């Protein structure tokens, strides 16, 4: 990876300048974007204090942003004072720009930059089921992650068939897992009975969780494209949905682009859901280059049509798609300027909104395991333009993506703004 973007502080608008430039955008959300964009590190004092509370906080082993190749125990997620959440971003974009630094004094953790205090920060708490094991001996947190208000089933399928075919999305981090599971993709599948055990145990912590999300690699196998993936979701949710009412808990699939018959089958066997399938980039040309597997089996226009079909089945406000903002700027085929990228993302967002489909954007993390590893993520100003525009379109078309808001997800700064 490129180790550093020279003179970035002199060439880019500062955090404060961007906050002043966009007075209608929450300063906390702008800070969130910048922390994900730049990553963060600990002072020795703060890290020791964090480790003293490791029985309270969620721990993730991660590469130290300051000392490359050194693994440390750090937080799985950050929290700001207004409830804004940041999923782990410590070693994203490592070494490209100076990371923020977390310090500890006056009994609190503080986010700092160049020695100046920026904002108070806290960390995700462990759920009560963390440290427990399923009846088959699997650590429960390996199957289901606890976000502040959401259970995320990551253990359903750890293999993406697109990577097995050498056609994985070029920005994606599934590549190393694909090499591990290529010879035996069935080994990547989680046991639905074990996942049910975790959900039952998690729900004993009354009042904490109001959302269950399942995300997994694409499964191309079956009598028809994606049939086995659809069945995987049915197998899981037919087991767990009996443990709560639809008023107590909502659930979301982040899945492949299923056709209408498959979507109808999902609703029949799992109930009303939120459905997400990701276009990733804003144009067909970039989709063909960056997402070659998706382009080959369904295509850009076909993927959009499946989103529109999903609205007919699950309803407006229950369907959305993610754009990986910044991936469309990678050369040689990406947009040449940030303004071109912003315009294309907002054009697609409005097209989808007219059909009742919401759009969320993330802040892309560049890590050494991806194809697009030699790339400088865009400026803070770029990302704020994107999230501001995407949010304004959602508001204009009355699309409220409750399942991807700041409480339930925390990944997408654009949908964080829906509460403002």
mmCIF file of C-alpha atoms in Angstrom:
data_model
loop_
_atom_site.group_PDB
_atom_site.id
_atom_site.type_symbol
_atom_site.label_atom_id
_atom_site.label_comp_id
_atom_site.label_asym_id
_atom_site.label_seq_id
_atom_site.Cartn_x
_atom_site.Cartn_y
_atom_site.Cartn_z
ATOM 1 C CA UNK A 1 0.000 0.000 0.000
ATOM 2 C CA UNK A 2 1.000 3.612 -0.408
ATOM 3 C CA UNK A 3 2.257 4.680 2.981
ATOM 4 C CA UNK A 4 1.401 8.358 3.046
ATOM 5 C CA UNK A 5 -0.390 11.126 1.200
ATOM 6 C CA UNK A 6 2.129 13.984 1.226
ATOM 7 C CA UNK A 7 1.077 17.429 2.491
ATOM 8 C CA UNK A 8 -2.561 16.399 2.811
ATOM 9 C CA UNK A 9 -3.220 18.895 5.606
ATOM 10 C CA UNK A 10 -2.092 21.771 3.405
ATOM 11 C CA UNK A 11 -4.011 20.555 0.350
ATOM 12 C CA UNK A 12 -7.348 19.622 1.962
ATOM 13 C CA UNK A 13 -9.908 21.596 3.936
ATOM 14 C CA UNK A 14 -9.635 20.954 7.668
ATOM 15 C CA UNK A 15 -12.358 19.411 9.801
ATOM 16 C CA UNK A 16 -13.377 22.833 11.124
ATOM 17 C CA UNK A 17 -13.404 24.380 7.659
ATOM 18 C CA UNK A 18 -15.665 21.613 6.368
ATOM 19 C CA UNK A 19 -17.994 21.959 9.378
ATOM 20 C CA UNK A 20 -18.307 25.682 8.691
ATOM 21 C CA UNK A 21 -18.829 25.064 4.968
ATOM 22 C CA UNK A 22 -21.827 22.778 5.609
ATOM 23 C CA UNK A 23 -23.813 24.299 8.505
ATOM 24 C CA UNK A 24 -26.858 22.070 7.860
ATOM 25 C CA UNK A 25 -24.850 18.866 8.392
ATOM 26 C CA UNK A 26 -24.287 17.641 11.945
ATOM 27 C CA UNK A 27 -20.688 18.353 13.059
ATOM 28 C CA UNK A 28 -20.648 15.005 14.866
ATOM 29 C CA UNK A 29 -21.466 13.164 11.637
ATOM 30 C CA UNK A 30 -18.766 15.098 9.777
ATOM 31 C CA UNK A 31 -16.304 14.096 12.499
ATOM 32 C CA UNK A 32 -17.455 10.486 12.193
ATOM 33 C CA UNK A 33 -16.682 10.560 8.466
ATOM 34 C CA UNK A 34 -13.217 11.928 9.104
ATOM 35 C CA UNK A 35 -12.402 9.398 11.819
ATOM 36 C CA UNK A 36 -13.349 6.528 9.483
ATOM 37 C CA UNK A 37 -11.453 8.189 6.627
ATOM 38 C CA UNK A 38 -8.265 8.650 8.636
ATOM 39 C CA UNK A 39 -8.414 5.912 11.264
ATOM 40 C CA UNK A 40 -7.397 6.312 14.883
ATOM 41 C CA UNK A 41 -4.654 5.311 17.307
ATOM 42 C CA UNK A 42 -4.254 5.278 21.106
ATOM 43 C CA UNK A 43 -1.815 7.004 23.391
ATOM 44 C CA UNK A 44 -0.147 4.504 25.715
ATOM 45 C CA UNK A 45 -2.111 5.900 28.662
ATOM 46 C CA UNK A 46 -5.447 5.575 26.852
ATOM 47 C CA UNK A 47 -4.702 2.086 25.596
ATOM 48 C CA UNK A 48 -3.766 0.846 29.059
ATOM 49 C CA UNK A 49 -6.955 2.344 30.484
ATOM 50 C CA UNK A 50 -8.964 0.717 27.698
ATOM 51 C CA UNK A 51 -7.401 -2.679 28.444
ATOM 52 C CA UNK A 52 -8.187 -2.281 32.142
ATOM 53 C CA UNK A 53 -11.837 -2.281 31.089
ATOM 54 C CA UNK A 54 -11.620 -5.116 28.558
ATOM 55 C CA UNK A 55 -14.284 -7.046 30.463
ATOM 56 C CA UNK A 56 -16.676 -4.175 29.709
ATOM 57 C CA UNK A 57 -15.758 -3.246 26.137
ATOM 58 C CA UNK A 58 -15.941 -5.264 22.939
ATOM 59 C CA UNK A 59 -12.412 -6.199 21.921
ATOM 60 C CA UNK A 60 -11.085 -6.616 18.396
ATOM 61 C CA UNK A 61 -7.547 -7.650 17.535
ATOM 62 C CA UNK A 62 -6.282 -5.150 14.989
ATOM 63 C CA UNK A 63 -3.147 -3.759 13.416
ATOM 64 C CA UNK A 64 -1.658 -0.823 15.282
ATOM 65 C CA UNK A 65 -2.086 2.273 13.038
ATOM 66 C CA UNK A 66 1.227 3.677 14.279
ATOM 67 C CA UNK A 67 3.398 0.545 14.315
ATOM 68 C CA UNK A 68 2.713 -1.433 11.146
ATOM 69 C CA UNK A 69 2.711 -5.193 11.564
ATOM 70 C CA UNK A 70 2.064 -4.971 15.313
ATOM 71 C CA UNK A 71 -1.261 -6.409 16.487
ATOM 72 C CA UNK A 72 -3.052 -4.835 19.440
ATOM 73 C CA UNK A 73 -6.336 -5.293 21.260
ATOM 74 C CA UNK A 74 -8.619 -2.398 20.430
ATOM 75 C CA UNK A 75 -12.305 -1.463 20.345
ATOM 76 C CA UNK A 76 -14.757 -3.019 17.915
ATOM 77 C CA UNK A 77 -16.628 0.277 17.756
ATOM 78 C CA UNK A 78 -16.646 3.867 19.001
ATOM 79 C CA UNK A 79 -19.494 5.955 20.418
ATOM 80 C CA UNK A 80 -19.898 9.726 20.524
ATOM 81 C CA UNK A 81 -21.966 11.541 23.162
ATOM 82 C CA UNK A 82 -25.061 11.857 20.949
ATOM 83 C CA UNK A 83 -25.207 8.115 20.225
ATOM 84 C CA UNK A 84 -23.385 8.280 16.903
ATOM 85 C CA UNK A 85 -21.570 5.002 16.363
ATOM 86 C CA UNK A 86 -18.432 4.138 14.419
ATOM 87 C CA UNK A 87 -17.786 0.535 13.492
ATOM 88 C CA UNK A 88 -14.114 -0.375 13.795
ATOM 89 C CA UNK A 89 -11.997 1.911 11.669
ATOM 90 C CA UNK A 90 -8.690 1.863 13.514
ATOM 91 C CA UNK A 91 -6.539 0.437 10.733
ATOM 92 C CA UNK A 92 -8.683 1.431 7.755
ATOM 93 C CA UNK A 93 -6.664 3.647 5.401
ATOM 94 C CA UNK A 94 -3.688 2.973 7.630
ATOM 95 C CA UNK A 95 -0.760 5.363 7.181
ATOM 96 C CA UNK A 96 -2.304 7.349 4.317
ATOM 97 C CA UNK A 97 -3.209 10.359 6.475
ATOM 98 C CA UNK A 98 -2.389 11.041 10.116
ATOM 99 C CA UNK A 99 -4.842 9.126 12.316
ATOM 100 C CA UNK A 100 -6.815 10.731 15.093
ATOM 101 C CA UNK A 101 -5.413 9.891 18.527
ATOM 102 C CA UNK A 102 -7.479 8.710 21.507
ATOM 103 C CA UNK A 103 -6.151 10.046 24.823
ATOM 104 C CA UNK A 104 -7.341 9.581 28.403
ATOM 105 C CA UNK A 105 -7.520 12.269 31.080
ATOM 106 C CA UNK A 106 -9.973 13.648 33.639
ATOM 107 C CA UNK A 107 -11.552 10.196 33.816
ATOM 108 C CA UNK A 108 -12.662 10.197 30.165
ATOM 109 C CA UNK A 109 -11.448 9.162 26.723
ATOM 110 C CA UNK A 110 -10.949 11.990 24.248
ATOM 111 C CA UNK A 111 -10.447 12.082 20.508
ATOM 112 C CA UNK A 112 -7.554 14.419 19.686
ATOM 113 C CA UNK A 113 -5.819 15.752 16.591
ATOM 114 C CA UNK A 114 -2.356 17.335 16.638
ATOM 115 C CA UNK A 115 -2.579 17.399 20.429
ATOM 116 C CA UNK A 116 -5.879 19.298 20.520
ATOM 117 C CA UNK A 117 -9.035 17.822 22.044
ATOM 118 C CA UNK A 118 -11.781 17.323 19.458
ATOM 119 C CA UNK A 119 -14.560 15.275 21.087
ATOM 120 C CA UNK A 120 -15.303 12.915 23.958
ATOM 121 C CA UNK A 121 -15.446 9.278 22.859
ATOM 122 C CA UNK A 122 -16.546 5.964 24.352
ATOM 123 C CA UNK A 123 -16.623 2.336 23.154
ATOM 124 C CA UNK A 124 -19.135 -0.396 22.410
ATOM 125 C CA UNK A 125 -20.037 -2.501 25.432
ATOM 126 C CA UNK A 126 -19.941 -6.272 25.392
ATOM 127 C CA UNK A 127 -23.269 -8.035 25.248
ATOM 128 C CA UNK A 128 -24.065 -10.461 28.061
ATOM 129 C CA UNK A 129 -23.640 -13.456 25.739
ATOM 130 C CA UNK A 130 -20.041 -12.558 24.861
ATOM 131 C CA UNK A 131 -17.640 -15.130 26.284
ATOM 132 C CA UNK A 132 -20.247 -17.884 26.142
ATOM 133 C CA UNK A 133 -20.225 -20.895 23.824
ATOM 134 C CA UNK A 134 -22.806 -22.774 21.790
ATOM 135 C CA UNK A 135 -23.575 -26.424 22.519
ATOM 136 C CA UNK A 136 -21.027 -27.320 19.814
ATOM 137 C CA UNK A 137 -18.308 -25.224 21.429
ATOM 138 C CA UNK A 138 -18.323 -22.219 19.078
ATOM 139 C CA UNK A 139 -17.768 -18.814 20.717
ATOM 140 C CA UNK A 140 -21.118 -17.065 20.407
ATOM 141 C CA UNK A 141 -19.583 -13.751 19.366
ATOM 142 C CA UNK A 142 -17.967 -15.495 16.379
ATOM 143 C CA UNK A 143 -21.436 -16.089 14.936
ATOM 144 C CA UNK A 144 -23.317 -12.957 15.989
ATOM 145 C CA UNK A 145 -21.842 -9.520 16.655
ATOM 146 C CA UNK A 146 -23.527 -7.151 19.107
ATOM 147 C CA UNK A 147 -23.728 -3.548 18.011
ATOM 148 C CA UNK A 148 -25.195 -1.012 20.450
ATOM 149 C CA UNK A 149 -28.801 -1.821 19.438
ATOM 150 C CA UNK A 150 -28.463 -4.529 16.789
ATOM 151 C CA UNK A 151 -27.490 -8.164 16.476
ATOM 152 C CA UNK A 152 -25.465 -8.795 13.328
ATOM 153 C CA UNK A 153 -25.335 -12.385 12.108
ATOM 154 C CA UNK A 154 -21.946 -12.554 10.374
ATOM 155 C CA UNK A 155 -21.547 -16.307 10.771
ATOM 156 C CA UNK A 156 -24.176 -17.335 8.210
ATOM 157 C CA UNK A 157 -21.765 -17.651 5.285
ATOM 158 C CA UNK A 158 -18.151 -16.492 5.248
ATOM 159 C CA UNK A 159 -17.523 -17.253 1.588
ATOM 160 C CA UNK A 160 -18.424 -15.225 -1.495
ATOM 161 C CA UNK A 161 -18.723 -17.355 -4.627
ATOM 162 C CA UNK A 162 -17.793 -14.376 -6.798
ATOM 163 C CA UNK A 163 -14.310 -14.468 -5.273
ATOM 164 C CA UNK A 164 -14.121 -18.182 -5.924
ATOM 165 C CA UNK A 165 -14.690 -17.406 -9.591
ATOM 166 C CA UNK A 166 -12.037 -14.662 -9.511
ATOM 167 C CA UNK A 167 -14.750 -12.038 -10.029
ATOM 168 C CA UNK A 168 -15.025 -10.430 -6.601
ATOM 169 C CA UNK A 169 -15.694 -6.720 -6.207
ATOM 170 C CA UNK A 170 -12.351 -4.949 -6.402
ATOM 171 C CA UNK A 171 -12.847 -2.889 -3.224
ATOM 172 C CA UNK A 172 -13.976 -5.856 -1.095
ATOM 173 C CA UNK A 173 -12.136 -7.611 1.739
ATOM 174 C CA UNK A 174 -13.587 -11.072 1.106
ATOM 175 C CA UNK A 175 -10.608 -12.150 -1.031
ATOM 176 C CA UNK A 176 -8.474 -13.836 1.665
ATOM 177 C CA UNK A 177 -11.496 -15.740 3.002
ATOM 178 C CA UNK A 178 -12.277 -16.885 -0.529
ATOM 179 C CA UNK A 179 -8.843 -18.453 -0.896
ATOM 180 C CA UNK A 180 -9.332 -20.289 2.404
ATOM 181 C CA UNK A 181 -12.788 -21.640 1.536
ATOM 182 C CA UNK A 182 -12.451 -22.123 -2.226
ATOM 183 C CA UNK A 183 -11.936 -25.883 -1.982
ATOM 184 C CA UNK A 184 -14.796 -26.346 0.481
ATOM 185 C CA UNK A 185 -17.316 -23.499 0.391
ATOM 186 C CA UNK A 186 -19.792 -25.469 2.510
ATOM 187 C CA UNK A 187 -17.359 -25.139 5.424
ATOM 188 C CA UNK A 188 -18.054 -21.402 5.448
ATOM 189 C CA UNK A 189 -21.734 -21.929 6.230
ATOM 190 C CA UNK A 190 -22.813 -21.364 9.813
ATOM 191 C CA UNK A 191 -25.031 -23.869 11.591
ATOM 192 C CA UNK A 192 -28.570 -22.428 11.816
ATOM 193 C CA UNK A 193 -29.118 -24.291 15.081
ATOM 194 C CA UNK A 194 -26.052 -22.640 16.618
ATOM 195 C CA UNK A 195 -27.121 -19.220 15.347
ATOM 196 C CA UNK A 196 -30.519 -19.787 16.948
ATOM 197 C CA UNK A 197 -28.797 -20.604 20.240
ATOM 198 C CA UNK A 198 -26.945 -17.299 20.136
ATOM 199 C CA UNK A 199 -30.066 -15.291 19.344
ATOM 200 C CA UNK A 200 -31.982 -16.940 22.196
ATOM 201 C CA UNK A 201 -29.138 -16.163 24.594
ATOM 202 C CA UNK A 202 -28.766 -12.572 23.329
ATOM 203 C CA UNK A 203 -32.459 -11.801 23.767
ATOM 204 C CA UNK A 204 -32.152 -12.556 27.476
ATOM 205 C CA UNK A 205 -30.553 -9.094 27.727
ATOM 206 C CA UNK A 206 -33.920 -7.390 27.700
ATOM 207 C CA UNK A 207 -34.286 -4.007 26.056
ATOM 208 C CA UNK A 208 -30.899 -3.784 24.361
ATOM 209 C CA UNK A 209 -31.622 -5.086 20.858
ATOM 210 C CA UNK A 210 -34.373 -4.126 18.431
ATOM 211 C CA UNK A 211 -32.872 -5.261 15.137
ATOM 212 C CA UNK A 212 -31.291 -8.396 13.674
ATOM 213 C CA UNK A 213 -29.251 -8.107 10.477
ATOM 214 C CA UNK A 214 -27.751 -10.932 8.456
ATOM 215 C CA UNK A 215 -25.023 -10.294 5.916
ATOM 216 C CA UNK A 216 -23.105 -12.942 4.013
ATOM 217 C CA UNK A 217 -21.147 -13.683 0.869
ATOM 218 C CA UNK A 218 -23.095 -14.375 -2.312
ATOM 219 C CA UNK A 219 -23.969 -18.026 -3.029
ATOM 220 C CA UNK A 220 -24.433 -18.669 -6.744
ATOM 221 C CA UNK A 221 -25.410 -22.325 -6.390
ATOM 222 C CA UNK A 222 -28.875 -23.858 -6.644
ATOM 223 C CA UNK A 223 -31.425 -24.910 -9.224
ATOM 224 C CA UNK A 224 -31.500 -21.221 -10.084
ATOM 225 C CA UNK A 225 -28.954 -18.471 -9.416
ATOM 226 C CA UNK A 226 -28.936 -17.579 -5.677
ATOM 227 C CA UNK A 227 -31.447 -20.322 -4.701
ATOM 228 C CA UNK A 228 -29.141 -21.796 -2.049
ATOM 229 C CA UNK A 229 -28.498 -18.343 -0.609
ATOM 230 C CA UNK A 230 -32.231 -17.696 -0.324
ATOM 231 C CA UNK A 231 -32.666 -21.054 1.408
ATOM 232 C CA UNK A 232 -29.864 -20.203 3.827
ATOM 233 C CA UNK A 233 -31.753 -17.118 4.990
ATOM 234 C CA UNK A 234 -34.997 -19.082 5.267
ATOM 235 C CA UNK A 235 -33.272 -21.796 7.318
ATOM 236 C CA UNK A 236 -31.955 -19.196 9.761
ATOM 237 C CA UNK A 237 -34.992 -16.967 10.127
ATOM 238 C CA UNK A 238 -37.531 -19.788 10.274
ATOM 239 C CA UNK A 239 -35.703 -20.842 13.433
ATOM 240 C CA UNK A 240 -35.181 -17.500 15.143
ATOM 241 C CA UNK A 241 -38.374 -15.559 14.339
ATOM 242 C CA UNK A 242 -40.435 -17.655 16.770
ATOM 243 C CA UNK A 243 -38.468 -16.178 19.656
ATOM 244 C CA UNK A 244 -39.792 -12.623 19.253
ATOM 245 C CA UNK A 245 -42.727 -10.724 17.801
ATOM 246 C CA UNK A 246 -42.473 -8.408 14.815
ATOM 247 C CA UNK A 247 -43.216 -5.506 17.172
ATOM 248 C CA UNK A 248 -40.240 -6.393 19.375
ATOM 249 C CA UNK A 249 -37.688 -7.033 16.658
ATOM 250 C CA UNK A 250 -37.124 -6.111 13.016
ATOM 251 C CA UNK A 251 -34.722 -7.861 10.695
ATOM 252 C CA UNK A 252 -32.758 -7.111 7.568
ATOM 253 C CA UNK A 253 -31.016 -9.122 4.881
ATOM 254 C CA UNK A 254 -27.932 -7.668 3.215
ATOM 255 C CA UNK A 255 -27.933 -10.126 0.360
ATOM 256 C CA UNK A 256 -27.540 -10.771 -3.350
ATOM 257 C CA UNK A 257 -29.911 -9.429 -6.003
ATOM 258 C CA UNK A 258 -32.726 -11.971 -5.774
ATOM 259 C CA UNK A 259 -35.372 -12.223 -8.465
ATOM 260 C CA UNK A 260 -39.073 -11.621 -7.815
ATOM 261 C CA UNK A 261 -39.942 -15.252 -7.153
ATOM 262 C CA UNK A 262 -37.132 -15.556 -4.613
ATOM 263 C CA UNK A 263 -38.171 -12.341 -2.885
ATOM 264 C CA UNK A 264 -41.760 -13.572 -2.627
ATOM 265 C CA UNK A 265 -40.476 -16.813 -1.116
ATOM 266 C CA UNK A 266 -38.436 -14.881 1.446
ATOM 267 C CA UNK A 267 -41.480 -12.903 2.534
ATOM 268 C CA UNK A 268 -43.633 -16.015 2.716
ATOM 269 C CA UNK A 269 -41.274 -17.917 5.005
ATOM 270 C CA UNK A 270 -39.644 -15.136 7.014
ATOM 271 C CA UNK A 271 -42.224 -12.328 7.135
ATOM 272 C CA UNK A 272 -41.910 -8.619 6.496
ATOM 273 C CA UNK A 273 -38.258 -7.702 6.292
ATOM 274 C CA UNK A 274 -35.878 -4.953 5.298
ATOM 275 C CA UNK A 275 -33.941 -5.958 2.210
ATOM 276 C CA UNK A 276 -30.616 -4.549 1.069
ATOM 277 C CA UNK A 277 -28.755 -5.487 -2.064
ATOM 278 C CA UNK A 278 -25.855 -3.358 -3.153
ATOM 279 C CA UNK A 279 -25.136 -1.736 -6.492
ATOM 280 C CA UNK A 280 -21.805 -0.516 -5.017
ATOM 281 C CA UNK A 281 -21.023 2.035 -7.764
ATOM 282 C CA UNK A 282 -23.137 4.581 -9.658
ATOM 283 C CA UNK A 283 -22.777 3.625 -13.344
ATOM 284 C CA UNK A 284 -22.947 0.534 -15.532
ATOM 285 C CA UNK A 285 -19.445 1.078 -16.903
ATOM 286 C CA UNK A 286 -17.935 1.139 -13.421
ATOM 287 C CA UNK A 287 -20.124 -1.774 -12.299
ATOM 288 C CA UNK A 288 -18.769 -3.877 -15.167
ATOM 289 C CA UNK A 289 -15.183 -3.070 -14.169
ATOM 290 C CA UNK A 290 -15.373 -3.004 -10.356
ATOM 291 C CA UNK A 291 -18.007 -5.734 -9.800
ATOM 292 C CA UNK A 292 -17.310 -8.201 -12.645
ATOM 293 C CA UNK A 293 -19.118 -11.139 -11.040
ATOM 294 C CA UNK A 294 -22.287 -9.190 -10.382
ATOM 295 C CA UNK A 295 -22.093 -7.710 -13.864
ATOM 296 C CA UNK A 296 -21.802 -11.139 -15.472
ATOM 297 C CA UNK A 297 -24.636 -12.938 -13.667
ATOM 298 C CA UNK A 298 -27.251 -10.175 -13.391
ATOM 299 C CA UNK A 299 -25.867 -6.893 -14.711
ATOM 300 C CA UNK A 300 -26.290 -3.314 -13.528
ATOM 301 C CA UNK A 301 -29.765 -2.735 -14.971
ATOM 302 C CA UNK A 302 -30.902 -6.172 -13.846
ATOM 303 C CA UNK A 303 -29.696 -5.491 -10.293
ATOM 304 C CA UNK A 304 -31.631 -2.218 -10.249
ATOM 305 C CA UNK A 305 -34.782 -3.958 -11.464
ATOM 306 C CA UNK A 306 -34.505 -6.457 -8.628
ATOM 307 C CA UNK A 307 -34.425 -3.565 -6.181
ATOM 308 C CA UNK A 308 -37.579 -2.154 -7.761
ATOM 309 C CA UNK A 309 -39.237 -5.576 -7.552
ATOM 310 C CA UNK A 310 -38.321 -5.737 -3.876
ATOM 311 C CA UNK A 311 -40.185 -2.473 -3.200
ATOM 312 C CA UNK A 312 -43.311 -4.009 -4.749
ATOM 313 C CA UNK A 313 -43.004 -6.919 -2.314
ATOM 314 C CA UNK A 314 -41.675 -5.392 0.920
ATOM 315 C CA UNK A 315 -42.822 -1.792 0.554
ATOM 316 C CA UNK A 316 -41.234 1.636 0.288
ATOM 317 C CA UNK A 317 -38.832 2.329 3.138
ATOM 318 C CA UNK A 318 -37.925 -1.346 3.508
ATOM 319 C CA UNK A 319 -35.519 -1.605 0.561
ATOM 320 C CA UNK A 320 -32.176 0.079 0.006
ATOM 321 C CA UNK A 321 -28.793 -0.215 -1.691
ATOM 322 C CA UNK A 322 -25.272 0.810 -0.732
ATOM 323 C CA UNK A 323 -22.827 2.873 -2.765
ATOM 324 C CA UNK A 324 -19.149 2.533 -1.841
ATOM 325 C CA UNK A 325 -18.327 6.213 -2.151
ATOM 326 C CA UNK A 326 -14.801 6.693 -3.445
ATOM 327 C CA UNK A 327 -14.366 3.333 -5.181
ATOM 328 C CA UNK A 328 -15.599 5.007 -8.359
ATOM 329 C CA UNK A 329 -12.580 7.329 -8.306
ATOM 330 C CA UNK A 330 -9.965 4.587 -8.655
ATOM 331 C CA UNK A 331 -7.913 4.831 -11.835
ATOM 332 C CA UNK A 332 -7.552 4.071 -14.651
ATOM 333 C CA UNK A 333 -11.300 3.720 -15.258
ATOM 334 C CA UNK A 334 -12.834 5.754 -12.441
ATOM 335 C CA UNK A 335 -14.007 9.348 -12.468
ATOM 336 C CA UNK A 336 -11.220 11.857 -12.831
ATOM 337 C CA UNK A 337 -12.635 14.346 -10.320
ATOM 338 C CA UNK A 338 -14.513 14.190 -7.046
ATOM 339 C CA UNK A 339 -17.249 16.445 -8.433
ATOM 340 C CA UNK A 340 -17.969 13.930 -11.208
ATOM 341 C CA UNK A 341 -18.300 11.174 -8.629
ATOM 342 C CA UNK A 342 -20.648 13.215 -6.434
ATOM 343 C CA UNK A 343 -22.869 14.051 -9.413
ATOM 344 C CA UNK A 344 -23.066 10.413 -10.537
ATOM 345 C CA UNK A 345 -23.870 9.104 -7.031
ATOM 346 C CA UNK A 346 -26.621 11.661 -6.543
ATOM 347 C CA UNK A 347 -28.073 10.979 -9.995
ATOM 348 C CA UNK A 348 -28.353 7.262 -9.232
ATOM 349 C CA UNK A 349 -29.711 8.012 -5.744
ATOM 350 C CA UNK A 350 -32.536 10.067 -7.201
ATOM 351 C CA UNK A 351 -33.295 7.480 -9.877
ATOM 352 C CA UNK A 352 -33.627 4.805 -7.201
ATOM 353 C CA UNK A 353 -35.631 7.085 -4.908
ATOM 354 C CA UNK A 354 -38.223 7.610 -7.630
ATOM 355 C CA UNK A 355 -38.862 3.856 -7.411
ATOM 356 C CA UNK A 356 -39.008 3.850 -3.597
ATOM 357 C CA UNK A 357 -35.466 2.524 -3.070
ATOM 358 C CA UNK A 358 -33.252 4.178 -0.493
ATOM 359 C CA UNK A 359 -29.494 4.648 -0.822
ATOM 360 C CA UNK A 360 -26.841 4.575 1.874
ATOM 361 C CA UNK A 361 -23.184 5.438 1.438
ATOM 362 C CA UNK A 362 -20.204 4.380 3.472
ATOM 363 C CA UNK A 363 -16.675 5.693 3.900
ATOM 364 C CA UNK A 364 -14.530 3.226 2.083
ATOM 365 C CA UNK A 365 -11.689 1.622 4.020
ATOM 366 C CA UNK A 366 -8.554 0.792 2.046
ATOM 367 C CA UNK A 367 -6.669 -2.165 3.514
ATOM 368 C CA UNK A 368 -3.775 -4.292 2.171
ATOM 369 C CA UNK A 369 -5.951 -7.333 1.322
ATOM 370 C CA UNK A 370 -8.064 -5.711 -1.415
ATOM 371 C CA UNK A 371 -7.404 -5.332 -5.139
ATOM 372 C CA UNK A 372 -7.800 -1.543 -4.925
ATOM 373 C CA UNK A 373 -5.195 -1.244 -2.162
ATOM 374 C CA UNK A 374 -3.018 1.419 -3.820
ATOM 375 C CA UNK A 375 -5.533 4.243 -3.637
ATOM 376 C CA UNK A 376 -5.896 7.437 -1.626
ATOM 377 C CA UNK A 377 -9.436 7.776 -0.250
ATOM 378 C CA UNK A 378 -11.115 11.079 -1.156
ATOM 379 C CA UNK A 379 -11.263 14.310 0.811
ATOM 380 C CA UNK A 380 -13.558 15.016 3.733
ATOM 381 C CA UNK A 381 -15.307 17.672 1.663
ATOM 382 C CA UNK A 382 -16.163 15.037 -0.964
ATOM 383 C CA UNK A 383 -17.760 12.719 1.557
ATOM 384 C CA UNK A 384 -19.819 15.488 3.140
ATOM 385 C CA UNK A 385 -21.126 16.523 -0.276
ATOM 386 C CA UNK A 386 -22.156 12.898 -0.881
ATOM 387 C CA UNK A 387 -23.898 12.286 2.441
ATOM 388 C CA UNK A 388 -25.612 15.692 2.394
ATOM 389 C CA UNK A 389 -26.967 15.117 -1.115
ATOM 390 C CA UNK A 390 -28.058 11.530 -0.450
ATOM 391 C CA UNK A 391 -29.871 12.580 2.727
ATOM 392 C CA UNK A 392 -31.638 15.465 0.991
ATOM 393 C CA UNK A 393 -32.924 13.108 -1.710
ATOM 394 C CA UNK A 394 -34.165 10.635 0.923
ATOM 395 C CA UNK A 395 -35.995 13.453 2.679
ATOM 396 C CA UNK A 396 -37.472 14.781 -0.570
ATOM 397 C CA UNK A 397 -38.865 11.375 -1.527
ATOM 398 C CA UNK A 398 -39.919 10.502 2.043
ATOM 399 C CA UNK A 399 -37.719 7.420 2.324
ATOM 400 C CA UNK A 400 -37.016 6.642 5.969
ATOM 401 C CA UNK A 401 -34.620 3.712 6.249
ATOM 402 C CA UNK A 402 -35.253 2.893 9.920
ATOM 403 C CA UNK A 403 -33.186 -0.306 9.651
ATOM 404 C CA UNK A 404 -30.031 1.553 8.602
ATOM 405 C CA UNK A 405 -30.234 4.505 10.977
ATOM 406 C CA UNK A 406 -27.687 5.620 13.548
ATOM 407 C CA UNK A 407 -28.952 3.285 16.269
ATOM 408 C CA UNK A 408 -29.302 0.069 14.310
ATOM 409 C CA UNK A 409 -26.365 0.160 11.925
ATOM 410 C CA UNK A 410 -23.749 2.854 12.395
ATOM 411 C CA UNK A 411 -21.946 2.166 9.126
ATOM 412 C CA UNK A 412 -23.565 4.805 6.938
ATOM 413 C CA UNK A 413 -23.152 8.525 7.673
ATOM 414 C CA UNK A 414 -25.772 9.395 5.047
ATOM 415 C CA UNK A 415 -28.562 7.556 6.885
ATOM 416 C CA UNK A 416 -27.287 8.880 10.243
ATOM 417 C CA UNK A 417 -28.551 12.246 9.017
ATOM 418 C CA UNK A 418 -32.136 11.021 8.695
ATOM 419 C CA UNK A 419 -32.676 11.786 12.393
ATOM 420 C CA UNK A 420 -31.578 15.427 12.101
#
